[in-house]
PDB file of C-alpha atoms and ligand atoms in Angstrom:
ATOM      1  CA  UNK A 251      14.092 -22.693 -21.366  1.00 48.00           C
ATOM      2  CA  UNK A 252      10.449 -23.211 -20.433  1.00 54.00           C
ATOM      3  CA  UNK A 253      11.398 -26.196 -18.300  1.00 58.00           C
ATOM      4  CA  UNK A 254      13.877 -24.084 -16.299  1.00 58.00           C
ATOM      5  CA  UNK A 255      11.298 -21.371 -15.704  1.00 58.00           C
ATOM      6  CA  UNK A 256       8.721 -23.693 -14.346  1.00 74.00           C
ATOM      7  CA  UNK A 257      11.249 -25.247 -11.998  1.00 81.00           C
ATOM      8  CA  UNK A 258      11.189 -22.060  -9.959  1.00 88.00           C
ATOM      9  CA  UNK A 259       7.493 -22.445  -9.264  1.00 82.00           C
ATOM     10  CA  UNK A 260       7.820 -26.167  -8.853  1.00 83.00           C
ATOM     11  CA  UNK A 261      10.746 -26.335  -6.451  1.00 87.00           C
ATOM     12  CA  UNK A 262      12.064 -22.981  -5.217  1.00 92.00           C
ATOM     13  CA  UNK A 263       8.884 -20.977  -4.734  1.00 95.00           C
ATOM     14  CA  UNK A 264       6.030 -23.496  -4.552  1.00 94.00           C
ATOM     15  CA  UNK A 265       3.875 -20.786  -2.981  1.00 96.00           C
ATOM     16  CA  UNK A 266       3.395 -19.439  -6.527  1.00 95.00           C
ATOM     17  CA  UNK A 267       1.021 -22.372  -7.058  1.00 94.00           C
ATOM     18  CA  UNK A 268      -1.401 -20.964  -4.473  1.00 95.00           C
ATOM     19  CA  UNK A 269      -4.904 -20.688  -6.017  1.00 96.00           C
ATOM     20  CA  UNK A 270      -5.033 -16.954  -5.223  1.00 97.00           C
ATOM     21  CA  UNK A 271      -2.095 -16.303  -7.600  1.00 98.00           C
ATOM     22  CA  UNK A 272      -2.750 -15.181 -11.189  1.00 98.00           C
ATOM     23  CA  UNK A 273       0.010 -14.337 -13.644  1.00 97.00           C
ATOM     24  CA  UNK A 274      -0.238 -12.948 -17.153  1.00 97.00           C
ATOM     25  CA  UNK A 275       3.167 -14.394 -18.007  1.00 95.00           C
ATOM     26  CA  UNK A 276       4.618 -16.900 -15.571  1.00 93.00           C
ATOM     27  CA  UNK A 277       7.836 -17.268 -17.550  1.00 93.00           C
ATOM     28  CA  UNK A 278       8.510 -13.545 -17.387  1.00 95.00           C
ATOM     29  CA  UNK A 279       7.783 -13.462 -13.640  1.00 96.00           C
ATOM     30  CA  UNK A 280      10.203 -16.312 -13.067  1.00 95.00           C
ATOM     31  CA  UNK A 281      12.847 -14.562 -15.169  1.00 95.00           C
ATOM     32  CA  UNK A 282      12.524 -11.351 -13.117  1.00 97.00           C
ATOM     33  CA  UNK A 283      12.730 -13.263  -9.832  1.00 97.00           C
ATOM     34  CA  UNK A 284      15.786 -15.177 -11.047  1.00 96.00           C
ATOM     35  CA  UNK A 285      17.493 -11.908 -11.996  1.00 97.00           C
ATOM     36  CA  UNK A 286      16.720 -10.504  -8.543  1.00 98.00           C
ATOM     37  CA  UNK A 287      18.055 -13.672  -6.906  1.00 97.00           C
ATOM     38  CA  UNK A 288      21.237 -13.341  -8.964  1.00 97.00           C
ATOM     39  CA  UNK A 289      21.792  -9.714  -7.930  1.00 97.00           C
ATOM     40  CA  UNK A 290      21.006 -10.461  -4.274  1.00 97.00           C
ATOM     41  CA  UNK A 291      19.451  -8.450  -1.438  1.00 97.00           C
ATOM     42  CA  UNK A 292      21.962  -5.584  -1.799  1.00 96.00           C
ATOM     43  CA  UNK A 293      20.419  -4.643  -5.146  1.00 97.00           C
ATOM     44  CA  UNK A 294      16.821  -4.802  -3.927  1.00 97.00           C
ATOM     45  CA  UNK A 295      14.360  -2.271  -2.549  1.00 96.00           C
ATOM     46  CA  UNK A 296      10.693  -2.732  -1.744  1.00 97.00           C
ATOM     47  CA  UNK A 297       8.190   0.004  -2.563  1.00 96.00           C
ATOM     48  CA  UNK A 298       4.769  -0.593  -1.102  1.00 97.00           C
ATOM     49  CA  UNK A 299       1.385   0.968  -0.683  1.00 98.00           C
ATOM     50  CA  UNK A 300      -0.076   0.798   2.850  1.00 98.00           C
ATOM     51  CA  UNK A 301      -3.871   0.601   3.133  1.00 98.00           C
ATOM     52  CA  UNK A 302      -5.317  -2.667   1.867  1.00 98.00           C
ATOM     53  CA  UNK A 303      -1.838  -3.767   0.723  1.00 98.00           C
ATOM     54  CA  UNK A 304       0.127  -4.101   3.965  1.00 98.00           C
ATOM     55  CA  UNK A 305      -3.103  -4.096   5.968  1.00 98.00           C
ATOM     56  CA  UNK A 306      -5.886  -6.648   5.637  1.00 98.00           C
ATOM     57  CA  UNK A 307      -8.928  -5.862   3.528  1.00 98.00           C
ATOM     58  CA  UNK A 308     -11.232  -8.036   5.658  1.00 98.00           C
ATOM     59  CA  UNK A 309     -11.164 -10.293   8.687  1.00 97.00           C
ATOM     60  CA  UNK A 310     -13.914 -12.831   9.490  1.00 95.00           C
ATOM     61  CA  UNK A 311     -16.071 -11.362   6.752  1.00 94.00           C
ATOM     62  CA  UNK A 312     -15.837  -7.824   8.105  1.00 96.00           C
ATOM     63  CA  UNK A 313     -14.015  -5.014   6.323  1.00 96.00           C
ATOM     64  CA  UNK A 314     -10.862  -3.759   8.019  1.00 97.00           C
ATOM     65  CA  UNK A 315     -10.291  -0.026   8.310  1.00 97.00           C
ATOM     66  CA  UNK A 316      -8.020   2.146   6.164  1.00 97.00           C
ATOM     67  CA  UNK A 317      -5.874   4.701   8.006  1.00 97.00           C
ATOM     68  CA  UNK A 318      -8.656   7.235   7.330  1.00 96.00           C
ATOM     69  CA  UNK A 319     -11.312   4.839   8.651  1.00 95.00           C
ATOM     70  CA  UNK A 320      -9.348   4.316  11.880  1.00 96.00           C
ATOM     71  CA  UNK A 321      -9.971   7.961  12.733  1.00 95.00           C
ATOM     72  CA  UNK A 322     -13.482   8.036  11.238  1.00 93.00           C
ATOM     73  CA  UNK A 323     -14.513   5.183  13.563  1.00 93.00           C
ATOM     74  CA  UNK A 324     -12.675   6.474  16.642  1.00 95.00           C
ATOM     75  CA  UNK A 325     -13.822   8.430  19.651  1.00 94.00           C
ATOM     76  CA  UNK A 326     -11.772  11.387  18.386  1.00 95.00           C
ATOM     77  CA  UNK A 327     -14.534  12.186  15.901  1.00 93.00           C
ATOM     78  CA  UNK A 328     -17.805  13.707  17.083  1.00 93.00           C
ATOM     79  CA  UNK A 329     -21.058  11.779  16.650  1.00 92.00           C
ATOM     80  CA  UNK A 330     -22.255  14.562  14.425  1.00 89.00           C
ATOM     81  CA  UNK A 331     -19.305  14.130  12.113  1.00 88.00           C
ATOM     82  CA  UNK A 332     -19.664  10.325  12.156  1.00 88.00           C
ATOM     83  CA  UNK A 333     -23.260  10.698  11.015  1.00 85.00           C
ATOM     84  CA  UNK A 334     -22.066  12.817   8.095  1.00 81.00           C
ATOM     85  CA  UNK A 335     -19.368  10.305   7.200  1.00 79.00           C
ATOM     86  CA  UNK A 336     -21.807   7.403   7.319  1.00 76.00           C
ATOM     87  CA  UNK A 337     -23.697   8.600   4.245  1.00 70.00           C
ATOM     88  CA  UNK A 338     -21.069  10.563   2.481  1.00 70.00           C
ATOM     89  CA  UNK A 339     -18.386  10.771   1.171  1.00 79.00           C
ATOM     90  CA  UNK A 340     -17.085   7.175   1.161  1.00 79.00           C
ATOM     91  CA  UNK A 341     -20.217   5.667  -0.377  1.00 85.00           C
ATOM     92  CA  UNK A 342     -19.962   8.237  -3.145  1.00 91.00           C
ATOM     93  CA  UNK A 343     -16.225   8.402  -3.842  1.00 94.00           C
ATOM     94  CA  UNK A 344     -14.982   4.866  -3.164  1.00 93.00           C
ATOM     95  CA  UNK A 345     -17.009   3.350  -6.057  1.00 94.00           C
ATOM     96  CA  UNK A 346     -15.463   5.994  -8.326  1.00 96.00           C
ATOM     97  CA  UNK A 347     -11.967   5.147  -7.047  1.00 95.00           C
ATOM     98  CA  UNK A 348     -12.322   1.461  -7.972  1.00 94.00           C
ATOM     99  CA  UNK A 349     -14.495   1.791 -11.102  1.00 94.00           C
ATOM    100  CA  UNK A 350     -12.636   0.043 -13.923  1.00 90.00           C
ATOM    101  CA  UNK A 351     -14.743   1.759 -16.605  1.00 92.00           C
ATOM    102  CA  UNK A 352     -13.489   5.268 -15.712  1.00 95.00           C
ATOM    103  CA  UNK A 353     -10.132   6.692 -16.772  1.00 94.00           C
ATOM    104  CA  UNK A 354      -7.649   8.053 -14.256  1.00 95.00           C
ATOM    105  CA  UNK A 355      -8.227  11.561 -15.663  1.00 95.00           C
ATOM    106  CA  UNK A 356     -11.935  11.204 -14.933  1.00 97.00           C
ATOM    107  CA  UNK A 357     -11.255   9.995 -11.406  1.00 97.00           C
ATOM    108  CA  UNK A 358      -8.678  12.554 -10.285  1.00 97.00           C
ATOM    109  CA  UNK A 359     -10.991  15.556  -9.644  1.00 97.00           C
ATOM    110  CA  UNK A 360     -13.236  13.307  -7.536  1.00 97.00           C
ATOM    111  CA  UNK A 361     -10.286  12.016  -5.543  1.00 96.00           C
ATOM    112  CA  UNK A 362      -9.043  15.565  -4.859  1.00 96.00           C
ATOM    113  CA  UNK A 363     -12.559  16.470  -3.668  1.00 95.00           C
ATOM    114  CA  UNK A 364     -12.746  13.387  -1.435  1.00 94.00           C
ATOM    115  CA  UNK A 365      -9.364  13.919   0.200  1.00 95.00           C
ATOM    116  CA  UNK A 366      -9.875  17.672   0.620  1.00 94.00           C
ATOM    117  CA  UNK A 367     -13.211  17.114   2.342  1.00 92.00           C
ATOM    118  CA  UNK A 368     -11.780  14.375   4.546  1.00 92.00           C
ATOM    119  CA  UNK A 369      -8.811  16.506   5.617  1.00 94.00           C
ATOM    120  CA  UNK A 370     -11.065  19.527   6.279  1.00 93.00           C
ATOM    121  CA  UNK A 371     -13.429  17.424   8.392  1.00 92.00           C
ATOM    122  CA  UNK A 372     -10.541  16.077  10.457  1.00 94.00           C
ATOM    123  CA  UNK A 373      -9.135  19.557  11.038  1.00 95.00           C
ATOM    124  CA  UNK A 374     -12.541  20.662  12.375  1.00 94.00           C
ATOM    125  CA  UNK A 375     -12.441  17.881  14.980  1.00 94.00           C
ATOM    126  CA  UNK A 376      -9.651  19.461  17.070  1.00 92.00           C
ATOM    127  CA  UNK A 377      -7.821  16.144  17.211  1.00 96.00           C
ATOM    128  CA  UNK A 378      -4.963  15.937  19.690  1.00 97.00           C
ATOM    129  CA  UNK A 379      -1.649  14.442  18.644  1.00 96.00           C
ATOM    130  CA  UNK A 380      -1.332  12.408  21.832  1.00 96.00           C
ATOM    131  CA  UNK A 381      -4.686  10.665  21.206  1.00 97.00           C
ATOM    132  CA  UNK A 382      -3.727   9.091  17.885  1.00 97.00           C
ATOM    133  CA  UNK A 383      -1.985   6.062  19.388  1.00 97.00           C
ATOM    134  CA  UNK A 384      -5.082   5.244  21.452  1.00 96.00           C
ATOM    135  CA  UNK A 385      -7.322   5.451  18.362  1.00 97.00           C
ATOM    136  CA  UNK A 386      -5.058   2.967  16.595  1.00 98.00           C
ATOM    137  CA  UNK A 387      -4.896   0.619  19.613  1.00 97.00           C
ATOM    138  CA  UNK A 388      -8.677   0.540  19.822  1.00 96.00           C
ATOM    139  CA  UNK A 389      -9.218   0.046  16.078  1.00 97.00           C
ATOM    140  CA  UNK A 390      -9.697  -3.143  14.036  1.00 96.00           C
ATOM    141  CA  UNK A 391      -6.690  -2.377  11.831  1.00 96.00           C
ATOM    142  CA  UNK A 392      -4.632  -5.477  11.067  1.00 98.00           C
ATOM    143  CA  UNK A 393      -1.461  -5.940   9.090  1.00 98.00           C
ATOM    144  CA  UNK A 394      -1.687  -8.879   6.673  1.00 98.00           C
ATOM    145  CA  UNK A 395      -0.813 -12.360   7.936  1.00 98.00           C
ATOM    146  CA  UNK A 396       2.918 -12.907   7.702  1.00 98.00           C
ATOM    147  CA  UNK A 397       3.774  -9.281   8.453  1.00 98.00           C
ATOM    148  CA  UNK A 398       6.390 -10.197  11.117  1.00 98.00           C
ATOM    149  CA  UNK A 399       8.313 -12.266   8.556  1.00 98.00           C
ATOM    150  CA  UNK A 400       7.915  -9.577   5.897  1.00 98.00           C
ATOM    151  CA  UNK A 401       9.150  -6.636   7.989  1.00 98.00           C
ATOM    152  CA  UNK A 402      11.661  -8.859   9.803  1.00 98.00           C
ATOM    153  CA  UNK A 403      13.380 -10.263   6.719  1.00 98.00           C
ATOM    154  CA  UNK A 404      13.629  -6.820   5.103  1.00 98.00           C
ATOM    155  CA  UNK A 405      15.235  -5.548   8.296  1.00 98.00           C
ATOM    156  CA  UNK A 406      17.593  -8.526   8.620  1.00 98.00           C
ATOM    157  CA  UNK A 407      18.853  -8.037   5.064  1.00 98.00           C
ATOM    158  CA  UNK A 408      18.941  -4.225   5.295  1.00 96.00           C
ATOM    159  CA  UNK A 409      16.529  -3.919   2.377  1.00 97.00           C
ATOM    160  CA  UNK A 410      14.849  -0.488   2.327  1.00 95.00           C
ATOM    161  CA  UNK A 411      11.068  -0.554   2.602  1.00 96.00           C
ATOM    162  CA  UNK A 412       9.526   2.582   1.182  1.00 94.00           C
ATOM    163  CA  UNK A 413       5.862   2.986   2.027  1.00 95.00           C
ATOM    164  CA  UNK A 414       4.025   5.331  -0.299  1.00 95.00           C
ATOM    165  CA  UNK A 415       0.550   5.992   1.034  1.00 97.00           C
ATOM    166  CA  UNK A 416      -2.362   8.247   0.187  1.00 97.00           C
ATOM    167  CA  UNK A 417      -3.670   7.543   3.679  1.00 97.00           C
ATOM    168  CA  UNK A 418      -2.762   9.356   6.901  1.00 98.00           C
ATOM    169  CA  UNK A 419       0.953   9.131   7.675  1.00 98.00           C
ATOM    170  CA  UNK A 420       0.630   9.779  11.409  1.00 98.00           C
ATOM    171  CA  UNK A 421      -1.926   6.985  11.722  1.00 98.00           C
ATOM    172  CA  UNK A 422      -0.209   4.369   9.606  1.00 98.00           C
ATOM    173  CA  UNK A 423       3.075   4.956  11.444  1.00 98.00           C
ATOM    174  CA  UNK A 424       1.186   4.202  14.669  1.00 98.00           C
ATOM    175  CA  UNK A 425      -0.183   0.989  13.157  1.00 98.00           C
ATOM    176  CA  UNK A 426       3.314  -0.169  12.225  1.00 98.00           C
ATOM    177  CA  UNK A 427       4.693   0.908  15.606  1.00 98.00           C
ATOM    178  CA  UNK A 428       1.833  -0.733  17.495  1.00 97.00           C
ATOM    179  CA  UNK A 429       2.640  -4.037  15.748  1.00 98.00           C
ATOM    180  CA  UNK A 430       6.297  -3.702  16.728  1.00 98.00           C
ATOM    181  CA  UNK A 431       7.722  -3.675  13.204  1.00 98.00           C
ATOM    182  CA  UNK A 432       8.771  -0.052  12.678  1.00 98.00           C
ATOM    183  CA  UNK A 433      12.368  -1.033  11.961  1.00 98.00           C
ATOM    184  CA  UNK A 434      15.021   1.520  10.882  1.00 96.00           C
ATOM    185  CA  UNK A 435      14.859   0.414   7.216  1.00 96.00           C
ATOM    186  CA  UNK A 436      11.219   1.612   6.919  1.00 96.00           C
ATOM    187  CA  UNK A 437      10.488   5.032   5.397  1.00 93.00           C
ATOM    188  CA  UNK A 438       7.040   6.496   4.847  1.00 93.00           C
ATOM    189  CA  UNK A 439       5.787   9.100   2.371  1.00 93.00           C
ATOM    190  CA  UNK A 440       2.225  10.084   3.092  1.00 95.00           C
ATOM    191  CA  UNK A 441      -0.135  12.856   4.173  1.00 96.00           C
ATOM    192  CA  UNK A 442       1.133  14.197   7.489  1.00 97.00           C
ATOM    193  CA  UNK A 443      -0.730  16.258  10.045  1.00 98.00           C
ATOM    194  CA  UNK A 444       0.415  19.653  11.258  1.00 98.00           C
ATOM    195  CA  UNK A 445      -0.223  20.389  14.945  1.00 98.00           C
ATOM    196  CA  UNK A 446      -0.396  23.792  16.637  1.00 97.00           C
ATOM    197  CA  UNK A 447       1.501  24.680  19.809  1.00 96.00           C
ATOM    198  CA  UNK A 448      -1.248  23.067  21.896  1.00 96.00           C
ATOM    199  CA  UNK A 449      -0.881  19.778  20.043  1.00 96.00           C
ATOM    200  CA  UNK A 450      -4.135  20.177  18.111  1.00 97.00           C
ATOM    201  CA  UNK A 451      -4.426  19.168  14.449  1.00 98.00           C
ATOM    202  CA  UNK A 452      -4.563  22.433  12.464  1.00 97.00           C
ATOM    203  CA  UNK A 453      -3.761  21.436   8.863  1.00 97.00           C
ATOM    204  CA  UNK A 454      -2.012  18.944   6.610  1.00 97.00           C
ATOM    205  CA  UNK A 455       1.562  19.371   5.449  1.00 96.00           C
ATOM    206  CA  UNK A 456       2.775  19.612   1.871  1.00 91.00           C
ATOM    207  CA  UNK A 457       1.183  18.441  -1.334  1.00 91.00           C
ATOM    208  CA  UNK A 458      -1.896  16.243  -1.018  1.00 95.00           C
ATOM    209  CA  UNK A 459      -1.305  12.621  -1.977  1.00 96.00           C
ATOM    210  CA  UNK A 460      -4.354  10.750  -3.297  1.00 96.00           C
ATOM    211  CA  UNK A 461      -4.705   7.369  -4.989  1.00 96.00           C
ATOM    212  CA  UNK A 462      -3.758   8.575  -8.455  1.00 96.00           C
ATOM    213  CA  UNK A 463      -0.929  11.090  -7.970  1.00 94.00           C
ATOM    214  CA  UNK A 464       1.626   8.838  -6.291  1.00 91.00           C
ATOM    215  CA  UNK A 465       3.676   8.969  -9.468  1.00 86.00           C
ATOM    216  CA  UNK A 466       3.967  12.777  -9.288  1.00 85.00           C
ATOM    217  CA  UNK A 467       4.892  12.498  -5.635  1.00 79.00           C
ATOM    218  CA  UNK A 468       7.633  10.041  -6.480  1.00 76.00           C
ATOM    219  CA  UNK A 469       8.973  12.216  -9.293  1.00 77.00           C
ATOM    220  CA  UNK A 470       8.776  15.438  -7.258  1.00 75.00           C
ATOM    221  CA  UNK A 471      10.833  13.994  -4.439  1.00 73.00           C
ATOM    222  CA  UNK A 472      14.005  12.804  -6.153  1.00 70.00           C
ATOM    223  CA  UNK A 473      16.011  13.484  -2.981  1.00 72.00           C
ATOM    224  CA  UNK A 474      13.875  10.962  -1.128  1.00 69.00           C
ATOM    225  CA  UNK A 475      14.842   8.371  -3.680  1.00 69.00           C
ATOM    226  CA  UNK A 476      18.457   9.457  -3.940  1.00 70.00           C
ATOM    227  CA  UNK A 477      19.924   6.945  -1.533  1.00 69.00           C
ATOM    228  CA  UNK A 478      17.927   4.240  -3.283  1.00 75.00           C
ATOM    229  CA  UNK A 479      19.336   4.866  -6.753  1.00 79.00           C
ATOM    230  CA  UNK A 480      21.989   2.197  -6.262  1.00 83.00           C
ATOM    231  CA  UNK A 481      19.313  -0.457  -5.789  1.00 94.00           C
ATOM    232  CA  UNK A 482      18.115  -1.235  -9.314  1.00 95.00           C
ATOM    233  CA  UNK A 483      15.728  -4.075  -8.443  1.00 97.00           C
ATOM    234  CA  UNK A 484      12.277  -3.231  -7.153  1.00 97.00           C
ATOM    235  CA  UNK A 485       9.570  -5.318  -5.596  1.00 98.00           C
ATOM    236  CA  UNK A 486       6.423  -3.195  -5.793  1.00 98.00           C
ATOM    237  CA  UNK A 487       3.282  -3.995  -3.796  1.00 98.00           C
ATOM    238  CA  UNK A 488      -0.069  -2.306  -4.293  1.00 98.00           C
ATOM    239  CA  UNK A 489      -3.818  -2.763  -4.347  1.00 98.00           C
ATOM    240  CA  UNK A 490      -4.905   0.055  -6.628  1.00 97.00           C
ATOM    241  CA  UNK A 491      -4.152   0.791 -10.274  1.00 96.00           C
ATOM    242  CA  UNK A 492      -2.694   4.072  -8.951  1.00 96.00           C
ATOM    243  CA  UNK A 493       0.004   2.111  -7.125  1.00 97.00           C
ATOM    244  CA  UNK A 494       1.545   0.807 -10.353  1.00 97.00           C
ATOM    245  CA  UNK A 495       3.564   3.997 -10.904  1.00 94.00           C
ATOM    246  CA  UNK A 496       4.892   4.404  -7.346  1.00 93.00           C
ATOM    247  CA  UNK A 497       8.431   3.491  -8.418  1.00 92.00           C
ATOM    248  CA  UNK A 498       8.615   6.057 -11.235  1.00 90.00           C
ATOM    249  CA  UNK A 499      11.009   8.239  -9.202  1.00 86.00           C
ATOM    250  CA  UNK A 500      13.709   5.565  -9.270  1.00 88.00           C
ATOM    251  CA  UNK A 501      16.169   5.854 -12.139  1.00 85.00           C
ATOM    252  CA  UNK A 502      18.085   3.007 -13.753  1.00 89.00           C
ATOM    253  CA  UNK A 503      15.606   0.315 -12.802  1.00 94.00           C
ATOM    254  CA  UNK A 504      16.856  -3.061 -13.951  1.00 97.00           C
ATOM    255  CA  UNK A 505      14.132  -5.381 -12.731  1.00 98.00           C
ATOM    256  CA  UNK A 506      10.731  -4.534 -11.353  1.00 98.00           C
ATOM    257  CA  UNK A 507       8.157  -7.034 -10.158  1.00 98.00           C
ATOM    258  CA  UNK A 508       4.704  -5.597  -9.490  1.00 98.00           C
ATOM    259  CA  UNK A 509       2.439  -7.527  -7.138  1.00 99.00           C
ATOM    260  CA  UNK A 510      -1.182  -6.374  -6.926  1.00 98.00           C
ATOM    261  CA  UNK A 511      -3.759  -7.314  -4.315  1.00 98.00           C
ATOM    262  CA  UNK A 512      -7.174  -7.637  -5.926  1.00 98.00           C
ATOM    263  CA  UNK A 513      -9.415  -7.288  -2.883  1.00 98.00           C
ATOM    264  CA  UNK A 514     -12.738  -6.001  -4.125  1.00 96.00           C
ATOM    265  CA  UNK A 515     -14.888  -6.072  -7.292  1.00 95.00           C
ATOM    266  CA  UNK A 516     -12.819  -9.052  -8.335  1.00 97.00           C
ATOM    267  CA  UNK A 517     -14.771 -10.100 -11.440  1.00 97.00           C
ATOM    268  CA  UNK A 518     -14.993  -6.573 -12.882  1.00 96.00           C
ATOM    269  CA  UNK A 519     -11.361  -5.738 -12.303  1.00 96.00           C
ATOM    270  CA  UNK A 520      -9.536  -9.032 -12.878  1.00 98.00           C
ATOM    271  CA  UNK A 521      -8.623  -8.362 -16.506  1.00 97.00           C
ATOM    272  CA  UNK A 522      -7.291  -4.886 -15.809  1.00 96.00           C
ATOM    273  CA  UNK A 523      -5.204  -6.143 -12.871  1.00 98.00           C
ATOM    274  CA  UNK A 524      -3.806  -9.137 -14.714  1.00 98.00           C
ATOM    275  CA  UNK A 525      -2.966  -6.842 -17.637  1.00 98.00           C
ATOM    276  CA  UNK A 526      -1.001  -4.436 -15.405  1.00 98.00           C
ATOM    277  CA  UNK A 527       0.390  -6.302 -12.404  1.00 98.00           C
ATOM    278  CA  UNK A 528       2.913  -9.118 -12.938  1.00 98.00           C
ATOM    279  CA  UNK A 529       1.389 -11.120 -10.108  1.00 98.00           C
ATOM    280  CA  UNK A 530      -2.214 -10.639  -9.004  1.00 98.00           C
ATOM    281  CA  UNK A 531      -3.260 -11.931  -5.581  1.00 98.00           C
ATOM    282  CA  UNK A 532      -6.978 -12.441  -5.601  1.00 98.00           C
ATOM    283  CA  UNK A 533      -8.715 -12.237  -2.222  1.00 98.00           C
ATOM    284  CA  UNK A 534      -5.470 -13.189  -0.516  1.00 98.00           C
ATOM    285  CA  UNK A 535      -5.155 -11.720   2.982  1.00 98.00           C
ATOM    286  CA  UNK A 536      -1.560 -12.827   3.465  1.00 98.00           C
ATOM    287  CA  UNK A 537       1.967 -11.708   2.675  1.00 98.00           C
ATOM    288  CA  UNK A 538       2.836 -15.328   1.760  1.00 98.00           C
ATOM    289  CA  UNK A 539       3.795 -14.573  -1.835  1.00 98.00           C
ATOM    290  CA  UNK A 540       5.979 -11.505  -1.159  1.00 98.00           C
ATOM    291  CA  UNK A 541       7.570 -13.454   1.720  1.00 98.00           C
ATOM    292  CA  UNK A 542       8.270 -16.495  -0.456  1.00 98.00           C
ATOM    293  CA  UNK A 543       9.837 -14.339  -3.166  1.00 98.00           C
ATOM    294  CA  UNK A 544      11.935 -12.470  -0.577  1.00 98.00           C
ATOM    295  CA  UNK A 545      13.072 -15.772   0.938  1.00 98.00           C
ATOM    296  CA  UNK A 546      14.308 -16.884  -2.486  1.00 97.00           C
ATOM    297  CA  UNK A 547      15.996 -13.549  -3.354  1.00 97.00           C
ATOM    298  CA  UNK A 548      17.752 -13.226   0.013  1.00 96.00           C
TER     299      UNK A 548
HETATM  300  O1  C5P B 267      -2.357   3.695   1.674  1.00 95.50           O
HETATM  301  P1  C5P B 267      -3.272   3.950   0.488  1.00 95.50           P
HETATM  302  O2  C5P B 267      -2.592   4.775  -0.560  1.00 95.50           O
HETATM  303  O3  C5P B 267      -3.882   2.709  -0.021  1.00 95.50           O
HETATM  304  O4  C5P B 267      -4.462   4.847   1.145  1.00 95.50           O
HETATM  305  C1  C5P B 267      -5.550   5.344   0.471  1.00 95.50           C
HETATM  306  C2  C5P B 267      -6.829   4.570   0.641  1.00 95.50           C
HETATM  307  O5  C5P B 267      -7.635   5.144   1.668  1.00 95.50           O
HETATM  308  C3  C5P B 267      -7.645   4.685  -0.624  1.00 95.50           C
HETATM  309  O6  C5P B 267      -7.549   3.516  -1.385  1.00 95.50           O
HETATM  310  C4  C5P B 267      -9.079   5.011  -0.188  1.00 95.50           C
HETATM  311  O7  C5P B 267     -10.012   4.004  -0.530  1.00 95.50           O
HETATM  312  C5  C5P B 267      -9.010   5.150   1.297  1.00 95.50           C
HETATM  313  N1  C5P B 267      -9.630   6.415   1.765  1.00 95.50           N
HETATM  314  C6  C5P B 267     -10.507   6.374   2.829  1.00 95.50           C
HETATM  315  N2  C5P B 267     -11.089   7.552   3.293  1.00 95.50           N
HETATM  316  C7  C5P B 267     -10.781   8.732   2.717  1.00 95.50           C
HETATM  317  C8  C5P B 267      -9.858   8.785   1.652  1.00 95.50           C
HETATM  318  C9  C5P B 267      -9.302   7.590   1.199  1.00 95.50           C
HETATM  319  O8  C5P B 267     -10.781   5.290   3.360  1.00 95.50           O
HETATM  320  N3  C5P B 267     -11.328   9.829   3.178  1.00 95.50           N
HETATM  321 MG1   MG B 268      -4.133   0.929  -0.914  1.00 95.50          MG
END
């Protein structure tokens, strides 16, 4: 049996030999992928995080922006507000978000504080809806290498791509649109802006989504998952430990393969990631592995 398993890596998906790939249990990964291949693209759905999963973490040694950072760095934010953002809150809250020594329960109140402050600050900036596209165009946001193949093959095989993001929905939709890959099979659940009759940002809609309540969001929106219930195989992509539970709203899951991008604090977090994600991609700025797996399944 072992020999068969390793054949998959050896012949069908040689990309799994890439040095950035770490697996807790290669045999199990190969078994899941084989099951997904057997059931075909009609049984598959992809559930993915956005920031730092579909977008690059860094390019030429420089950090790439999250959907929040795109606005923070744009001309839509006053200099005064930028000065505030430069010292706080990111430098305070981001280390808490990625600290592997803290429990999720410990982190949650800090995340709620961070997101609430960020949303409040944005609302104070009187941002206009029709300026968002320009902010995205002028930003350094980049989808990961191989994104055309990724979005394109999901579209070609009518595989739903569900993006579950704690970022800013209006902004990330612009990023996808700007790159020409907002195909009809893509659906986004995120924090969306509410605009007044003059087109000015006045609040955020619905329940706040932060890094560690994606599971609740998934469970609270069963209707969003309804049309996906007949697709029992899930390829899940994330970069945070909070992304691991994004698929909890799907019932009758038969096979789930969780791929985690380990972008930052690699040494400190490697064990936790390898213990939780089926495949860990360490400092890998590409979609090569998801693409190779999709090529084999479809
Ligand atoms: O799409 P995703 O769920 O990854 O988006 C959330 C990310 O945005 C978080 O991982 C967090 O580091 C980042 N963030 C930010 N600025 C904020 C709030 C969150 O850059 N104000
Ligand atoms: Mg992310």
